[in-house]
CSV table of C-alpha atoms in Angstrom, one decimal:
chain,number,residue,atom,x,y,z
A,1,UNK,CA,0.0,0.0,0.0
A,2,UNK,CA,2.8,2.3,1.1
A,3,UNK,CA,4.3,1.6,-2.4
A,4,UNK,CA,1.7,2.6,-4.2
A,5,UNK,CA,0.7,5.7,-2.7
A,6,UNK,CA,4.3,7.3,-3.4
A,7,UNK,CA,4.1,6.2,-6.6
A,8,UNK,CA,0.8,8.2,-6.9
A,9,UNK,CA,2.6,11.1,-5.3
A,10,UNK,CA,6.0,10.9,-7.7
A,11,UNK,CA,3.3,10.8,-10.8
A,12,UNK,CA,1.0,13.2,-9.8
A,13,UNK,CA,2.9,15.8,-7.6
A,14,UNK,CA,6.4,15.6,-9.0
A,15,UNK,CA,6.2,14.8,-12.9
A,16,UNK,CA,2.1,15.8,-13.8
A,17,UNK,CA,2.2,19.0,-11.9
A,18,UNK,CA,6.0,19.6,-11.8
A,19,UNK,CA,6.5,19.6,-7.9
A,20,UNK,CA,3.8,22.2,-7.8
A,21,UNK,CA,0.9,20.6,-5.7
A,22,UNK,CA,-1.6,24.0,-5.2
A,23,UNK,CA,-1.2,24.1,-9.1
A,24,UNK,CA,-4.6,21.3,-8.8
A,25,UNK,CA,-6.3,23.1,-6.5
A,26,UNK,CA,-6.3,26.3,-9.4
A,27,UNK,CA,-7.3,23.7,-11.9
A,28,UNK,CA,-11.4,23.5,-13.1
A,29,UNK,CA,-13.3,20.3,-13.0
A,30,UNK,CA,-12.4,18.9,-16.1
A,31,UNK,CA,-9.2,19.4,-16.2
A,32,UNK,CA,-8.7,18.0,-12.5
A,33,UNK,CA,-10.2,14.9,-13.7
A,34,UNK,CA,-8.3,14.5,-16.3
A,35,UNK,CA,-5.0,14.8,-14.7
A,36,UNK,CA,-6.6,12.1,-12.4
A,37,UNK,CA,-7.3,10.1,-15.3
A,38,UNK,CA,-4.0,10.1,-16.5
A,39,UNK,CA,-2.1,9.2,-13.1
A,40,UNK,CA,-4.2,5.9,-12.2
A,41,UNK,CA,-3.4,5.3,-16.2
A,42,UNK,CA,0.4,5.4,-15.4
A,43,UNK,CA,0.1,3.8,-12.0
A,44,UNK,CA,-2.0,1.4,-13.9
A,45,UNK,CA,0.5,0.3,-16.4
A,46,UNK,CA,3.4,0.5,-13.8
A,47,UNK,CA,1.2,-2.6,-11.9
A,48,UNK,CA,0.9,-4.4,-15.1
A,49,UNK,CA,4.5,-4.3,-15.7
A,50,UNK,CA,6.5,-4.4,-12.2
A,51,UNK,CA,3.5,-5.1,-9.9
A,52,UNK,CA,3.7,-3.5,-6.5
A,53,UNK,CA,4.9,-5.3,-4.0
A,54,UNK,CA,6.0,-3.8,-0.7
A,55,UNK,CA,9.4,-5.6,-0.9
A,56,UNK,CA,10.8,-4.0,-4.1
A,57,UNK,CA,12.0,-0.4,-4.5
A,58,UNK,CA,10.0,1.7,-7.3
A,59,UNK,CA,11.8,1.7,-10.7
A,60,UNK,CA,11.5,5.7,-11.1
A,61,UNK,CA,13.5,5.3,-14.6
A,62,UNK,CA,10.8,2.8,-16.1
A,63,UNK,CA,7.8,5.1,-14.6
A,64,UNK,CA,9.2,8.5,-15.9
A,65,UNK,CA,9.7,6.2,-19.2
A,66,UNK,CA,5.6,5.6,-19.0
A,67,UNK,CA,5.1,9.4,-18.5
């Protein structure tokens, strides 16, 4: 679990909204959404590919390679 939320973080926070996290809060609806969208898309793929166990460290190279 704790794997996955910093994932969500390093996607979202640090490469989506370049280490600018009040930039979502400026953001409407739609576009909020969309971001969302894209970072459970990422996440998603990253599962499919390297899974997410606790155990392992997260392959930042292969995930910014996703992005």
């Amino acid at each position: 679990m704790f794997k996955l939320i910093k994932i969500i973080e390093y996607v979202l926070f640090e490469r989506l909204l370049n280490g600018k996290p009040n930039t979502m809060a400026n953001l409407n609806e739609y576009k909020r959404l969309a971001l969302l969208e894209k970072a459970f898309k990422i996440v998603y793929t990253y599962h499919k590919a390297k899974g997410l166990d606790s155990g392992e460290t997260i392959d930042f190279y292969f995930l910014d390679s996703i992005i």
